[in-house]
mmCIF file of C-alpha atoms in Angstrom:
data_model
loop_
_atom_site.group_PDB
_atom_site.id
_atom_site.type_symbol
_atom_site.label_atom_id
_atom_site.label_comp_id
_atom_site.label_asym_id
_atom_site.label_seq_id
_atom_site.Cartn_x
_atom_site.Cartn_y
_atom_site.Cartn_z
ATOM 1 C CA MET A 1 0.059 -0.086 -0.128
ATOM 2 C CA ASP A 2 1.582 3.472 -1.001
ATOM 3 C CA SER A 3 0.809 6.672 0.654
ATOM 4 C CA ALA A 4 1.166 9.723 -1.627
ATOM 5 C CA PRO A 5 0.867 13.661 -1.224
ATOM 6 C CA SER A 6 -1.371 15.743 -3.220
ATOM 7 C CA THR A 7 -0.174 18.604 -5.107
ATOM 8 C CA ASP A 8 2.726 20.050 -3.568
ATOM 9 C CA ARG A 9 2.249 23.703 -1.609
ATOM 10 C CA THR A 10 5.514 24.900 -0.994
ATOM 11 C CA GLY A 11 6.051 27.453 1.811
ATOM 12 C CA ILE A 12 3.369 26.167 4.044
ATOM 13 C CA GLY A 13 4.469 24.745 7.332
ATOM 14 C CA TYR A 14 3.259 21.599 8.891
ATOM 15 C CA LEU A 15 3.467 22.600 12.499
ATOM 16 C CA PRO A 16 0.951 25.650 13.867
ATOM 17 C CA SER A 17 2.015 28.186 16.119
ATOM 18 C CA ALA A 18 1.422 27.450 20.174
ATOM 19 C CA ALA A 19 -1.109 30.431 20.102
ATOM 20 C CA GLN A 20 -3.415 28.226 17.751
ATOM 21 C CA THR A 21 -6.349 25.947 19.487
ATOM 22 C CA LEU A 22 -6.290 22.562 17.743
ATOM 23 C CA MET A 23 -9.177 20.400 16.810
ATOM 24 C CA LYS A 24 -9.352 16.992 15.243
ATOM 25 C CA LEU A 25 -12.380 15.981 13.062
ATOM 26 C CA VAL A 26 -13.387 12.927 11.218
ATOM 27 C CA VAL A 27 -14.691 13.325 7.707
ATOM 28 C CA THR A 28 -16.591 10.040 7.492
ATOM 29 C CA GLY A 29 -19.637 8.172 5.083
ATOM 30 C CA PRO A 30 -20.206 5.493 2.920
ATOM 31 C CA PHE A 31 -18.275 3.956 0.037
ATOM 32 C CA GLY A 32 -17.905 6.361 -2.692
ATOM 33 C CA VAL A 33 -19.152 9.274 -1.048
ATOM 34 C CA GLY A 34 -16.437 12.189 -1.616
ATOM 35 C CA LYS A 35 -14.420 12.145 1.740
ATOM 36 C CA THR A 36 -10.940 12.071 -0.050
ATOM 37 C CA THR A 37 -12.211 14.731 -2.611
ATOM 38 C CA LEU A 38 -13.117 17.060 0.246
ATOM 39 C CA ILE A 39 -10.029 16.632 2.246
ATOM 40 C CA ARG A 40 -8.002 17.432 -0.862
ATOM 41 C CA THR A 41 -10.106 20.457 -1.846
ATOM 42 C CA LEU A 42 -9.716 21.955 1.800
ATOM 43 C CA SER A 43 -6.222 20.959 3.183
ATOM 44 C CA GLU A 44 -3.592 23.496 3.141
ATOM 45 C CA ILE A 45 -0.919 21.367 3.368
ATOM 46 C CA PRO A 46 -0.048 18.039 0.900
ATOM 47 C CA THR A 47 -2.595 15.488 1.829
ATOM 48 C CA LEU A 48 -1.900 12.264 2.940
ATOM 49 C CA HIS A 49 -3.739 9.665 1.172
ATOM 50 C CA THR A 50 -3.884 5.491 1.271
ATOM 51 C CA GLU A 51 -5.682 4.763 -1.549
ATOM 52 C CA GLU A 52 -5.463 1.302 -3.701
ATOM 53 C CA ALA A 53 -6.957 0.446 -7.415
ATOM 54 C CA MET A 54 -10.131 -1.402 -7.199
ATOM 55 C CA THR A 55 -9.799 -4.884 -8.240
ATOM 56 C CA GLN A 56 -12.010 -7.526 -9.798
ATOM 57 C CA SER A 57 -11.591 -9.273 -6.107
ATOM 58 C CA SER A 58 -13.466 -6.469 -4.697
ATOM 59 C CA THR A 59 -16.520 -6.293 -7.175
ATOM 60 C CA ALA A 60 -18.735 -8.647 -4.896
ATOM 61 C CA LEU A 61 -17.680 -6.418 -1.847
ATOM 62 C CA ASP A 62 -17.838 -2.821 -3.238
ATOM 63 C CA ASP A 63 -21.092 -1.833 -4.865
ATOM 64 C CA THR A 64 -20.166 0.766 -7.430
ATOM 65 C CA ALA A 65 -23.812 1.329 -9.031
ATOM 66 C CA GLY A 66 -23.918 5.079 -9.814
ATOM 67 C CA LEU A 67 -20.228 5.414 -9.567
ATOM 68 C CA PRO A 68 -18.787 4.458 -12.819
ATOM 69 C CA ASP A 69 -15.832 6.320 -12.619
ATOM 70 C CA LYS A 70 -14.935 5.018 -8.915
ATOM 71 C CA THR A 71 -11.548 3.070 -9.567
ATOM 72 C CA THR A 72 -9.832 3.956 -6.211
ATOM 73 C CA THR A 73 -10.513 3.138 -2.770
ATOM 74 C CA THR A 74 -9.728 4.604 0.536
ATOM 75 C CA VAL A 75 -7.992 1.523 2.666
ATOM 76 C CA ALA A 76 -6.642 3.267 5.733
ATOM 77 C CA VAL A 77 -7.062 7.007 6.489
ATOM 78 C CA ASP A 78 -6.790 10.337 4.528
ATOM 79 C CA PHE A 79 -5.304 13.348 6.610
ATOM 80 C CA GLY A 80 -5.423 17.031 5.773
ATOM 81 C CA ARG A 81 -5.278 20.519 7.636
ATOM 82 C CA LEU A 82 -7.026 23.829 7.424
ATOM 83 C CA THR A 83 -6.745 26.820 9.376
ATOM 84 C CA VAL A 84 -9.835 28.778 9.739
ATOM 85 C CA PRO A 85 -10.048 32.539 11.476
ATOM 86 C CA ASP A 86 -9.562 32.696 15.301
ATOM 87 C CA ASP A 87 -6.477 30.471 14.930
ATOM 88 C CA LEU A 88 -8.610 27.284 14.562
ATOM 89 C CA VAL A 89 -6.505 24.710 13.202
ATOM 90 C CA LEU A 90 -9.039 21.750 11.935
ATOM 91 C CA TYR A 91 -7.027 18.237 11.649
ATOM 92 C CA MET A 92 -9.103 16.358 8.969
ATOM 93 C CA PHE A 93 -9.304 12.199 9.270
ATOM 94 C CA GLY A 94 -11.092 10.385 6.718
ATOM 95 C CA THR A 95 -12.107 6.905 7.105
ATOM 96 C CA PRO A 96 -12.963 4.338 4.632
ATOM 97 C CA GLY A 97 -16.466 3.827 3.806
ATOM 98 C CA GLN A 98 -16.723 0.108 3.272
ATOM 99 C CA GLU A 99 -18.364 -2.178 6.431
ATOM 100 C CA ARG A 100 -15.115 -4.405 6.054
ATOM 101 C CA PHE A 101 -12.818 -1.146 7.520
ATOM 102 C CA PHE A 102 -15.195 -0.261 10.051
ATOM 103 C CA PRO A 103 -12.705 -2.048 12.730
ATOM 104 C CA LEU A 104 -10.407 0.776 11.859
ATOM 105 C CA TRP A 105 -13.058 3.707 12.525
ATOM 106 C CA ALA A 106 -12.763 3.722 16.385
ATOM 107 C CA ASP A 107 -8.900 3.951 16.167
ATOM 108 C CA ILE A 108 -9.068 6.726 13.810
ATOM 109 C CA ALA A 109 -11.944 8.506 15.851
ATOM 110 C CA ARG A 110 -10.238 8.383 19.187
ATOM 111 C CA GLY A 111 -9.565 11.792 20.426
ATOM 112 C CA ALA A 112 -11.835 13.518 17.787
ATOM 113 C CA LEU A 113 -14.304 16.366 18.819
ATOM 114 C CA GLY A 114 -16.526 15.622 16.136
ATOM 115 C CA ALA A 115 -17.524 14.157 12.509
ATOM 116 C CA LEU A 116 -18.657 15.223 9.423
ATOM 117 C CA VAL A 117 -20.722 12.645 7.537
ATOM 118 C CA LEU A 118 -20.836 12.980 3.989
ATOM 119 C CA VAL A 119 -24.101 11.380 2.265
ATOM 120 C CA ASP A 120 -25.204 11.009 -1.279
ATOM 121 C CA THR A 121 -28.905 11.406 -2.237
ATOM 122 C CA ARG A 122 -28.629 8.831 -4.676
ATOM 123 C CA ARG A 123 -27.865 6.432 -1.649
ATOM 124 C CA LEU A 124 -29.003 7.765 1.494
ATOM 125 C CA GLU A 125 -29.573 4.395 3.150
ATOM 126 C CA ASP A 126 -25.830 3.657 2.900
ATOM 127 C CA SER A 127 -25.075 6.671 5.379
ATOM 128 C CA PHE A 128 -27.448 4.843 8.271
ATOM 129 C CA ALA A 129 -24.686 2.503 9.528
ATOM 130 C CA VAL A 130 -22.018 5.174 9.471
ATOM 131 C CA MET A 131 -24.413 7.556 11.360
ATOM 132 C CA ASP A 132 -25.192 4.998 13.876
ATOM 133 C CA MET A 133 -21.361 4.251 14.713
ATOM 134 C CA VAL A 134 -20.789 8.075 15.409
ATOM 135 C CA GLU A 135 -23.832 8.455 17.349
ATOM 136 C CA GLU A 136 -22.538 5.294 19.390
ATOM 137 C CA HIS A 137 -19.199 6.670 19.774
ATOM 138 C CA GLY A 138 -21.008 9.987 20.995
ATOM 139 C CA LEU A 139 -19.393 12.133 18.680
ATOM 140 C CA ALA A 140 -21.042 15.499 17.885
ATOM 141 C CA TYR A 141 -21.667 15.634 13.928
ATOM 142 C CA ALA A 142 -23.024 17.439 11.135
ATOM 143 C CA VAL A 143 -24.172 16.130 7.793
ATOM 144 C CA ALA A 144 -22.892 17.267 4.469
ATOM 145 C CA VAL A 145 -24.846 16.417 1.413
ATOM 146 C CA ASN A 146 -22.430 16.082 -1.635
ATOM 147 C CA ARG A 147 -24.355 17.451 -4.538
ATOM 148 C CA PHE A 148 -23.241 14.964 -7.418
ATOM 149 C CA PRO A 149 -24.159 16.115 -10.992
ATOM 150 C CA ASP A 150 -26.763 13.318 -11.511
ATOM 151 C CA ALA A 151 -28.055 13.057 -7.843
ATOM 152 C CA PRO A 152 -31.546 14.235 -7.200
ATOM 153 C CA ALA A 153 -32.044 17.404 -5.166
ATOM 154 C CA HIS A 154 -34.225 17.825 -2.250
ATOM 155 C CA THR A 155 -34.905 20.117 0.358
ATOM 156 C CA ASP A 156 -33.172 20.560 3.772
ATOM 157 C CA GLU A 157 -36.478 19.369 5.251
ATOM 158 C CA VAL A 158 -37.182 16.194 3.209
ATOM 159 C CA LEU A 159 -33.200 15.384 3.891
ATOM 160 C CA ARG A 160 -33.816 15.828 7.721
ATOM 161 C CA LYS A 161 -36.748 13.642 7.811
ATOM 162 C CA HIS A 162 -35.492 10.929 6.039
ATOM 163 C CA LEU A 163 -32.081 10.920 7.772
ATOM 164 C CA ASP A 164 -33.935 11.315 11.182
ATOM 165 C CA LEU A 165 -31.900 14.234 12.022
ATOM 166 C CA ALA A 166 -32.066 15.980 15.509
ATOM 167 C CA PRO A 167 -32.909 19.359 15.174
ATOM 168 C CA GLU A 168 -29.732 20.867 16.399
ATOM 169 C CA THR A 169 -27.760 18.738 13.994
ATOM 170 C CA PRO A 170 -25.883 20.789 11.487
ATOM 171 C CA LEU A 171 -26.988 20.139 7.816
ATOM 172 C CA VAL A 172 -25.079 21.250 4.836
ATOM 173 C CA GLN A 173 -25.332 21.090 1.096
ATOM 174 C CA CYS A 174 -22.030 21.566 -0.623
ATOM 175 C CA ASP A 175 -19.990 20.284 -3.773
ATOM 176 C CA ALA A 176 -17.038 18.304 -2.404
ATOM 177 C CA ARG A 177 -15.077 19.677 -5.102
ATOM 178 C CA GLU A 178 -15.683 23.469 -4.468
ATOM 179 C CA ARG A 179 -13.775 24.992 -1.894
ATOM 180 C CA ARG A 180 -16.234 27.386 -0.295
ATOM 181 C CA GLY A 181 -19.013 25.195 0.225
ATOM 182 C CA SER A 182 -16.415 22.295 1.908
ATOM 183 C CA ILE A 183 -15.397 24.974 4.194
ATOM 184 C CA ASP A 184 -18.881 26.149 5.330
ATOM 185 C CA ALA A 185 -19.569 22.526 6.084
ATOM 186 C CA LEU A 186 -16.454 21.803 8.157
ATOM 187 C CA ILE A 187 -17.054 24.827 10.085
ATOM 188 C CA ALA A 188 -20.845 23.869 10.783
ATOM 189 C CA LEU A 189 -19.415 20.810 12.376
ATOM 190 C CA ALA A 190 -16.605 22.434 14.157
ATOM 191 C CA GLU A 191 -18.993 24.876 15.735
ATOM 192 C CA HIS A 192 -21.516 22.538 16.623
ATOM 193 C CA ALA A 193 -18.670 20.656 18.347
ATOM 194 C CA LEU A 194 -17.626 23.349 20.130
ATOM 195 C CA THR A 195 -20.839 23.714 21.683
ATOM 196 C CA ARG A 196 -21.073 20.473 23.089
ATOM 197 C CA LEU A 197 -18.023 20.875 25.172
ATOM 198 C CA PRO A 198 -18.445 20.521 28.686
ATOM 199 C CA GLU A 199 -18.124 23.886 30.662
ATOM 200 C CA PRO A 200 -14.917 24.504 32.310
ATOM 201 C CA PRO A 201 -15.037 24.253 36.037
ATOM 202 C CA PRO A 202 -15.252 27.431 37.669
ATOM 203 C CA ALA A 203 -11.949 29.108 39.145
ATOM 204 C CA PRO A 204 -11.461 28.624 42.573
ATOM 205 C CA GLN A 205 -12.197 31.455 44.862
ATOM 206 C CA ALA A 206 -9.269 33.222 46.524
ATOM 207 C CA LEU A 207 -9.219 32.406 50.164
ATOM 208 C CA ALA A 208 -9.377 35.302 52.441
ATOM 209 C CA THR A 209 -6.177 35.515 54.542
ATOM 210 C CA SER A 210 -7.097 35.058 58.354
ATOM 211 C CA GLN A 211 -5.283 37.864 60.590
ATOM 212 C CA PRO A 212 -4.906 36.484 64.068
ATOM 213 C CA PRO A 213 -6.798 38.731 66.372
ATOM 214 C CA SER A 214 -4.569 41.373 67.891
ATOM 215 C CA ALA A 215 -3.316 40.825 71.288
ATOM 216 C CA SER A 216 -5.032 43.200 73.869
ATOM 217 C CA PRO A 217 -2.543 45.465 75.477
ATOM 218 C CA SER A 218 -1.409 44.625 79.121
ATOM 219 C CA PRO A 219 -2.934 46.935 81.433
ATOM 220 C CA SER A 220 -0.281 49.416 82.630
ATOM 221 C CA PRO A 221 0.609 48.886 86.374
ATOM 222 C CA PRO A 222 -0.878 51.536 88.682
ATOM 223 C CA LEU A 223 1.414 54.265 89.766
ATOM 224 C CA PRO A 224 2.511 54.563 93.304
ATOM 225 C CA ARG A 225 0.698 56.454 95.757
ATOM 226 C CA ASP A 226 2.136 59.805 97.000
ATOM 227 C CA PRO A 227 3.202 59.425 100.512
ATOM 228 C CA SER A 228 2.695 63.018 101.865
#
C-alpha cells in the first residue's frame, strides 16, 4: 500500500504556532461519497491519502452502482489540515467507507471532537450505518450532502426527515470539489462540536487570609501613691 501527497504547496509549514487552538475532526461516510475529494479540496498542506486501485476481487464487496468512474478506494486513512479564522486549526481524518474497514473506525476517531458525515442523495440509506456508529461513539456530528451532478435534489426539510436528524444537528449542502461550500460544512461541524464541549469548572475562589486577632494591650501597672 502506497501513500502519496497531493499537489505540493511549497512554503506552508506543517506545525501550527503555540497560540492556535487544535481540533481533530473525522470526515466519514459510506463508500464513494467524496471524503477523499473533500479533504484534498480543503487541506492547506499536501494531503496524506492511502488509496488502492479497485480490483476484480472487490467487485463482489464494493457496490459501484451509480459510481462508474470509481477506480480507487481508501484503505486506511486520509489526512489534511485547515486553519480557519480565530487561529482554529482543523485536523481532518478521513475514514474508509466500506463495512469491512469499520474496525479501523474507532482507532481513527479516537480523540476527535466531531464527525462530518458525507451523504449522497442517490444512496441515502448507505449512510445509516455510519451515522449509527458516530452516535454510538458519542461524537457531535454534522451532515454534508455532497451534490453529485446526477443526484436528485431535495430540500433540507425532506433530507432531515429522511435521515432522522435532531433539530440541532447541522445540515449543509455542498460540492466536495468546491472549496467555499466545503469550508462552510467543516466550520458548521466545528462550531457545533464546540457547543457540545463541557463547561470548564469554575475558578476556585481566592481564600481570604485570616489575620490572627490582635492581642489586647496589657494594663499599665498602677502608679505608686504619693506618701505625703
